[in-house]
Amino acid sequence: MNASPSQPHPAEWTETQELLPSVERDLPAGRHQFHKEQMMAQIHEDLRTDRTNARPVLAPRRRNPFLRRAILLPAGAFALAGAVVAGVALSGGNSEGGTAALATGPALTTRIGAADPKGAPQLLDRISLAAADTSEPTVHDGQFTYIASKVATTYPKTVDGKTTIVSQELHDRRVWLSLDGKDGWLIEAGETSDEGMTLAGPNPVAGAYNALAELPTDPDALLRRIYQESDSNRDPEVPRDQAAFVAIGDLLNESYPPADLNAALYKAAAKIPGVVAVDDAVDAVGRHGIAVARQNDTDGQRTEWIFDRKTLELLGERTVQVKADKDGEFKAGTVMSTSAITQRAVVEGNKQVPGKAS
């Protein structure tokens, strides 16, 4: 688990033929949640415009992976503390909060990989075995998990009443979290100041290493736990099985599960109906791999976990519009969000980078 993926290569950004008015979704969460976020974003922009007389531009409401799933799962091992959720959700990358808006370009698109429903169980079994065989560090109190990634989101941008679909420039994201979840730090361009923002609060941040270590490692018991927690706070527009799949992906991509839990998560995912193998997928930095995925038929979007073909190491995650949505707002092949894990480690202190003193 303390291995870093291979060095990234430039991401492949492809211009779509047309940019259509649309709504944005970071990860499968249903139209209801999106419109709620968009409303909050617009209120925030309107208030800012009143103060600065600037032209309103709808900024992306990209949430960190803990926060993304807060709409699916309650506080516990699977979601970020509420105070942090509110802080990030309303920051919106505005200059008043000390952050700068990210540059944008044409919407990122991709070839849609072929899905194989029969291939998923065998692939996940191989991935689980590889995860269980991965060495992990001996942790001790006072340490922090550190995860660095490259991320980008596609969203609707409105200027002078005209809306187009754009994608953020690929940018760095770094998260530190204490083993007990009581302290941490987040740095992400467009979401925090250059110095970042604290993840400390009155309650421990969920998804921390110690909390994960207490989860059951029996795949059936683990999956029951995931369903139970997701059912209690799931967006009603998100299918139950999709919510469970997204919750597991959350733990895999931006937390640090112990090796035995990591292996169990893959075995649990294999038991979720509708999970498929995908022959080819590309992470945020252009690395091709195979994927384990599940499609949300409500919005036509497929969440893909991308793995190295040889080592079966998790490279990243993306959400792709597999079929045009019912409103015709997103074309098939649009990449709604994309990430690539570039480093995962345990460090001695908050804001410390592996190999460097804090």
Coordinates of C-alpha atoms in Angstrom, one line a residue:
M1 CA 0.0 0.0 0.0
N2 CA 3.0 2.3 0.4
A3 CA 3.9 2.2 -3.3
S4 CA 3.5 5.1 -5.7
P5 CA 2.1 4.7 -9.2
S6 CA 4.5 5.2 -12.1
Q7 CA 5.2 8.8 -13.1
P8 CA 2.4 10.4 -15.0
H9 CA 2.3 11.5 -18.6
P10 CA 0.3 14.4 -20.0
A11 CA -3.5 13.8 -20.0
E12 CA -5.3 13.6 -23.3
W13 CA -7.8 16.4 -23.7
T14 CA -10.1 16.2 -26.7
E15 CA -12.3 18.9 -28.0
T16 CA -16.0 18.0 -28.5
Q17 CA -17.7 19.0 -31.7
E18 CA -20.3 21.0 -29.9
L19 CA -20.5 22.5 -26.4
L20 CA -24.0 22.2 -25.2
P21 CA -25.7 23.8 -22.2
S22 CA -25.7 21.3 -19.3
V23 CA -25.6 20.5 -15.7
E24 CA -22.6 19.3 -13.9
R25 CA -22.0 16.1 -11.9
D26 CA -18.8 15.3 -10.2
L27 CA -19.7 11.7 -9.4
P28 CA -23.0 9.7 -9.7
A29 CA -25.3 11.5 -7.3
G30 CA -28.6 12.2 -9.1
R31 CA -30.0 15.3 -10.5
H32 CA -31.6 16.4 -7.2
Q33 CA -28.2 16.8 -5.5
F34 CA -26.7 18.6 -8.5
H35 CA -29.4 21.2 -8.7
K36 CA -29.1 21.8 -5.0
E37 CA -25.4 22.4 -5.4
Q38 CA -25.9 24.6 -8.4
M39 CA -28.5 26.7 -6.5
M40 CA -26.0 27.2 -3.6
A41 CA -23.3 28.0 -6.1
Q42 CA -25.4 30.6 -7.8
I43 CA -26.5 32.2 -4.5
H44 CA -22.8 32.4 -3.6
E45 CA -21.9 34.0 -6.9
D46 CA -24.8 36.4 -6.7
L47 CA -23.6 37.6 -3.3
R48 CA -20.1 38.0 -4.6
T49 CA -21.3 39.9 -7.6
D50 CA -23.3 42.3 -5.5
R51 CA -20.1 43.1 -3.6
T52 CA -17.7 43.3 -6.5
N53 CA -20.0 44.2 -9.5
A54 CA -18.2 41.4 -11.4
R55 CA -19.9 39.4 -14.1
P56 CA -21.3 36.2 -12.6
V57 CA -19.5 33.0 -13.8
L58 CA -20.7 29.7 -12.4
A59 CA -17.7 28.0 -10.9
P60 CA -17.5 24.2 -10.6
R61 CA -18.6 22.8 -7.3
R62 CA -16.0 20.0 -7.3
R63 CA -15.9 18.3 -4.0
N64 CA -13.0 16.2 -2.6
P65 CA -13.6 12.5 -2.7
F66 CA -14.6 12.3 1.0
L67 CA -17.0 15.1 0.4
R68 CA -18.3 13.8 -2.9
R69 CA -19.8 10.8 -1.1
A70 CA -21.2 12.7 1.9
I71 CA -24.4 12.8 0.0
L72 CA -24.4 9.0 -0.2
L73 CA -23.2 8.0 3.3
P74 CA -23.6 9.3 6.8
A75 CA -20.8 10.1 9.2
G76 CA -18.8 7.0 10.0
A77 CA -16.0 5.2 8.2
F78 CA -17.2 6.4 4.8
A79 CA -17.7 10.2 4.9
L80 CA -16.1 13.5 5.8
A81 CA -17.1 15.5 8.9
G82 CA -19.9 17.9 8.3
A83 CA -18.0 21.0 9.2
V84 CA -15.4 20.3 6.5
V85 CA -18.1 19.4 4.0
A86 CA -19.7 22.8 4.4
G87 CA -16.4 24.6 4.3
V88 CA -15.3 23.1 1.0
A89 CA -18.7 23.1 -0.6
L90 CA -19.2 26.8 -0.2
S91 CA -15.6 27.9 -1.0
G92 CA -16.1 27.3 -4.7
G93 CA -12.7 28.4 -5.7
N94 CA -13.5 32.1 -5.3
S95 CA -10.8 34.8 -4.9
E96 CA -12.4 36.2 -1.8
G97 CA -11.5 33.0 0.0
G98 CA -7.9 33.2 -1.2
T99 CA -8.2 30.8 -4.0
A100 CA -8.0 31.3 -7.7
A101 CA -10.3 30.0 -10.4
L102 CA -8.8 27.2 -12.5
A103 CA -8.3 27.7 -16.2
T104 CA -10.7 25.7 -18.3
G105 CA -10.7 24.2 -21.8
P106 CA -13.0 22.2 -24.0
A107 CA -14.9 19.3 -22.4
L108 CA -12.7 16.2 -21.9
T109 CA -14.0 13.2 -23.9
T110 CA -12.9 9.6 -24.3
R111 CA -13.6 6.4 -26.1
I112 CA -16.1 4.3 -24.2
G113 CA -14.5 1.0 -23.3
A114 CA -16.4 -2.3 -23.9
A115 CA -18.1 -3.7 -20.7
D116 CA -17.9 -7.4 -19.9
P117 CA -20.3 -8.4 -17.1
K118 CA -18.9 -11.9 -16.9
G119 CA -15.3 -10.7 -16.5
A120 CA -15.8 -8.7 -13.3
P121 CA -15.7 -11.4 -10.7
Q122 CA -12.5 -13.0 -12.0
L123 CA -10.8 -9.6 -12.4
L124 CA -11.8 -8.5 -8.9
D125 CA -10.5 -11.8 -7.5
R126 CA -7.1 -11.2 -9.1
I127 CA -7.1 -7.6 -7.9
S128 CA -8.0 -8.7 -4.4
L129 CA -5.1 -11.2 -4.3
A130 CA -2.7 -8.6 -5.5
A131 CA -3.9 -6.1 -2.9
A132 CA -3.6 -8.6 -0.1
D133 CA 0.0 -9.3 -1.2
T134 CA 1.0 -5.7 -1.0
S135 CA 3.4 -4.7 1.8
E136 CA 2.3 -1.9 4.1
P137 CA 4.1 0.1 6.7
T138 CA 3.9 -0.4 10.4
V139 CA 1.9 2.7 11.6
H140 CA 2.1 4.4 15.0
D141 CA 0.2 7.2 16.7
G142 CA 1.1 10.7 15.5
Q143 CA 1.5 9.7 11.9
F144 CA -0.5 10.9 8.9
T145 CA -1.7 9.3 5.7
Y146 CA -0.7 11.2 2.6
I147 CA -2.4 10.9 -0.8
A148 CA -1.4 13.0 -3.8
S149 CA -3.4 13.0 -7.0
K150 CA -4.1 14.8 -10.3
V151 CA -7.7 15.7 -10.8
A152 CA -10.1 17.5 -13.1
T153 CA -13.9 18.0 -13.4
T154 CA -16.2 18.8 -16.2
Y155 CA -19.0 21.3 -15.6
P156 CA -21.3 24.0 -17.1
K157 CA -19.8 27.5 -17.2
T158 CA -22.1 30.4 -17.7
V159 CA -20.9 33.8 -18.9
D160 CA -23.3 36.6 -19.9
G161 CA -26.2 34.2 -20.0
K162 CA -24.4 31.7 -22.3
T163 CA -23.6 28.2 -20.9
T164 CA -21.0 25.9 -22.3
I165 CA -19.5 22.6 -21.1
V166 CA -15.8 23.0 -20.0
S167 CA -13.3 20.9 -18.2
Q168 CA -10.8 22.2 -15.6
E169 CA -7.2 22.1 -16.3
L170 CA -5.6 19.0 -14.7
H171 CA -4.3 20.1 -11.3
D172 CA -2.7 18.8 -8.1
R173 CA -4.6 17.6 -5.0
R174 CA -3.0 16.6 -1.8
V175 CA -4.6 15.3 1.4
W176 CA -3.1 14.6 4.8
L177 CA -5.1 12.9 7.5
S178 CA -4.1 11.8 11.0
L179 CA -4.5 8.1 11.8
D180 CA -7.2 9.0 14.4
G181 CA -9.0 11.4 12.0
K182 CA -8.7 14.4 14.4
D183 CA -6.4 16.4 12.2
G184 CA -5.5 16.8 8.5
W185 CA -4.9 19.2 5.7
L186 CA -6.1 19.7 2.1
I187 CA -4.4 21.6 -0.7
E188 CA -6.2 21.8 -4.1
A189 CA -6.0 24.6 -6.6
G190 CA -9.4 26.3 -7.0
E191 CA -10.7 24.9 -3.8
T192 CA -8.4 26.1 -1.1
S193 CA -5.8 28.9 -0.7
D194 CA -2.3 28.2 -1.8
E195 CA -1.5 27.2 1.8
G196 CA -4.5 24.9 2.0
M197 CA -7.2 24.3 4.6
T198 CA -7.4 22.4 7.8
L199 CA -9.5 19.2 8.1
A200 CA -9.4 19.4 11.9
G201 CA -12.8 19.9 13.6
P202 CA -14.8 19.0 16.7
N203 CA -15.3 15.5 15.4
P204 CA -12.8 13.1 13.9
V205 CA -12.7 13.1 10.1
A206 CA -14.2 9.8 9.0
G207 CA -12.3 7.6 6.6
A208 CA -9.2 7.7 8.8
Y209 CA -6.9 4.8 9.1
N210 CA -7.9 3.7 12.6
A211 CA -11.6 3.8 11.7
L212 CA -10.9 1.7 8.6
A213 CA -8.9 -0.8 10.6
E214 CA -12.1 -1.5 12.7
L215 CA -14.2 -2.5 9.7
P216 CA -15.0 -6.2 9.1
T217 CA -12.7 -7.9 6.6
D218 CA -15.2 -10.6 5.8
P219 CA -16.6 -9.5 2.4
D220 CA -20.2 -10.4 3.2
A221 CA -20.1 -8.6 6.5
L222 CA -18.3 -5.6 5.0
L223 CA -20.8 -5.3 2.2
R224 CA -23.8 -5.5 4.6
R225 CA -22.1 -2.7 6.6
I226 CA -21.7 -0.6 3.5
Y227 CA -25.3 -1.1 2.4
Q228 CA -26.6 -0.3 5.9
E229 CA -24.8 3.0 6.1
S230 CA -25.4 4.1 2.6
D231 CA -29.2 3.2 2.9
S232 CA -29.5 5.5 5.8
N233 CA -28.4 8.7 4.0
R234 CA -28.5 7.9 0.3
D235 CA -29.8 10.3 -2.3
P236 CA -33.1 8.8 -3.4
E237 CA -32.2 9.3 -7.0
V238 CA -29.1 7.1 -6.6
P239 CA -29.8 3.4 -7.0
R240 CA -28.9 1.3 -3.9
D241 CA -26.3 -0.8 -5.6
Q242 CA -24.7 2.2 -7.3
A243 CA -24.4 4.0 -3.9
A244 CA -22.6 0.9 -2.5
F245 CA -20.2 0.8 -5.4
V246 CA -19.4 4.5 -5.1
A247 CA -18.8 4.1 -1.4
I248 CA -16.2 1.4 -1.9
G249 CA -14.5 3.4 -4.6
D250 CA -14.3 6.3 -2.1
L251 CA -12.4 4.2 0.4
L252 CA -10.1 2.8 -2.3
N253 CA -9.2 6.1 -3.9
E254 CA -8.6 8.6 -1.2
S255 CA -8.1 6.8 2.1
Y256 CA -5.5 4.3 3.2
P257 CA -7.2 1.0 3.9
P258 CA -5.1 -1.7 5.6
A259 CA -4.1 -4.5 3.2
D260 CA -6.6 -7.0 4.5
L261 CA -9.5 -4.5 4.3
N262 CA -8.3 -3.4 0.9
A263 CA -8.5 -7.0 -0.4
A264 CA -12.0 -7.4 1.3
L265 CA -13.3 -4.3 -0.4
Y266 CA -12.6 -5.7 -3.8
K267 CA -14.3 -9.0 -2.9
A268 CA -17.3 -7.1 -1.6
A269 CA -17.5 -5.1 -4.8
A270 CA -17.6 -8.4 -6.8
K271 CA -20.9 -9.2 -5.0
I272 CA -22.7 -6.0 -6.1
P273 CA -25.1 -6.5 -9.0
G274 CA -24.2 -4.7 -12.2
V275 CA -20.5 -4.5 -11.7
V276 CA -18.6 -5.1 -15.0
A277 CA -15.0 -5.3 -16.3
V278 CA -14.0 -2.7 -18.9
D279 CA -11.3 -3.5 -21.5
D280 CA -9.7 -0.1 -21.6
A281 CA -9.8 3.1 -19.5
V282 CA -7.5 6.1 -19.1
D283 CA -6.8 7.9 -15.9
A284 CA -6.3 11.6 -15.5
V285 CA -2.6 11.6 -16.5
G286 CA -3.1 9.4 -19.6
R287 CA -2.2 6.0 -18.2
H288 CA -4.2 3.2 -19.9
G289 CA -5.4 0.3 -17.9
I290 CA -8.3 -2.1 -17.3
A291 CA -11.2 -1.1 -15.2
V292 CA -13.9 -2.3 -12.8
A293 CA -17.0 -0.3 -13.3
R294 CA -20.7 0.2 -12.7
Q295 CA -23.2 2.2 -14.6
N296 CA -25.9 4.4 -13.0
D297 CA -28.8 3.9 -15.4
T298 CA -30.6 6.9 -13.9
D299 CA -28.1 9.4 -15.4
G300 CA -26.3 7.2 -17.9
Q301 CA -22.9 7.7 -16.2
R302 CA -20.4 4.9 -15.5
T303 CA -17.9 5.1 -12.6
E304 CA -14.7 3.3 -13.4
W305 CA -11.8 2.2 -11.1
I306 CA -8.7 2.0 -13.3
F307 CA -5.9 -0.5 -12.7
D308 CA -2.5 -1.2 -14.2
R309 CA -2.8 -4.2 -16.5
K310 CA 0.3 -6.0 -15.2
T311 CA 0.5 -5.1 -11.5
L312 CA -3.2 -4.5 -10.9
E313 CA -2.3 -1.5 -8.9
L314 CA -5.1 1.1 -8.6
L315 CA -4.2 4.1 -10.8
G316 CA -7.3 6.3 -10.4
E317 CA -10.9 6.7 -11.1
R318 CA -13.2 8.5 -13.6
T319 CA -16.8 8.9 -14.3
V320 CA -17.9 8.8 -18.0
Q321 CA -21.2 9.6 -19.7
V322 CA -21.8 6.3 -21.4
K323 CA -25.1 7.3 -23.0
A324 CA -26.5 10.8 -23.6
D325 CA -28.7 11.8 -20.6
K326 CA -32.4 12.1 -21.2
D327 CA -32.2 15.9 -21.4
G328 CA -29.6 15.7 -24.1
E329 CA -27.2 17.8 -22.0
F330 CA -24.2 15.6 -22.1
K331 CA -22.9 13.6 -25.0
A332 CA -21.8 10.0 -24.7
G333 CA -18.1 9.9 -24.1
T334 CA -17.9 13.0 -21.9
V335 CA -15.6 12.6 -18.9
M336 CA -17.4 14.0 -16.0
S337 CA -14.6 13.7 -13.5
T338 CA -11.2 12.1 -13.6
S339 CA -8.4 11.4 -11.1
A340 CA -5.0 9.7 -11.0
I341 CA -3.2 8.7 -7.8
T342 CA 0.4 9.8 -8.0
Q343 CA 1.6 9.0 -4.5
R344 CA 0.2 7.3 -1.4
A345 CA 2.3 7.0 1.8
V346 CA 2.4 7.3 5.6
V347 CA 4.3 10.3 6.9
E348 CA 5.4 11.5 10.3
G349 CA 3.6 14.8 10.5
N350 CA 0.8 16.9 9.0
K351 CA 1.7 18.6 5.7
Q352 CA 4.9 16.6 5.4
V353 CA 5.8 15.3 2.0
P354 CA 7.4 11.8 1.7
G355 CA 11.1 12.2 1.6
K356 CA 11.1 15.8 2.9
A357 CA 11.0 17.2 6.4
S358 CA 7.8 19.0 7.3

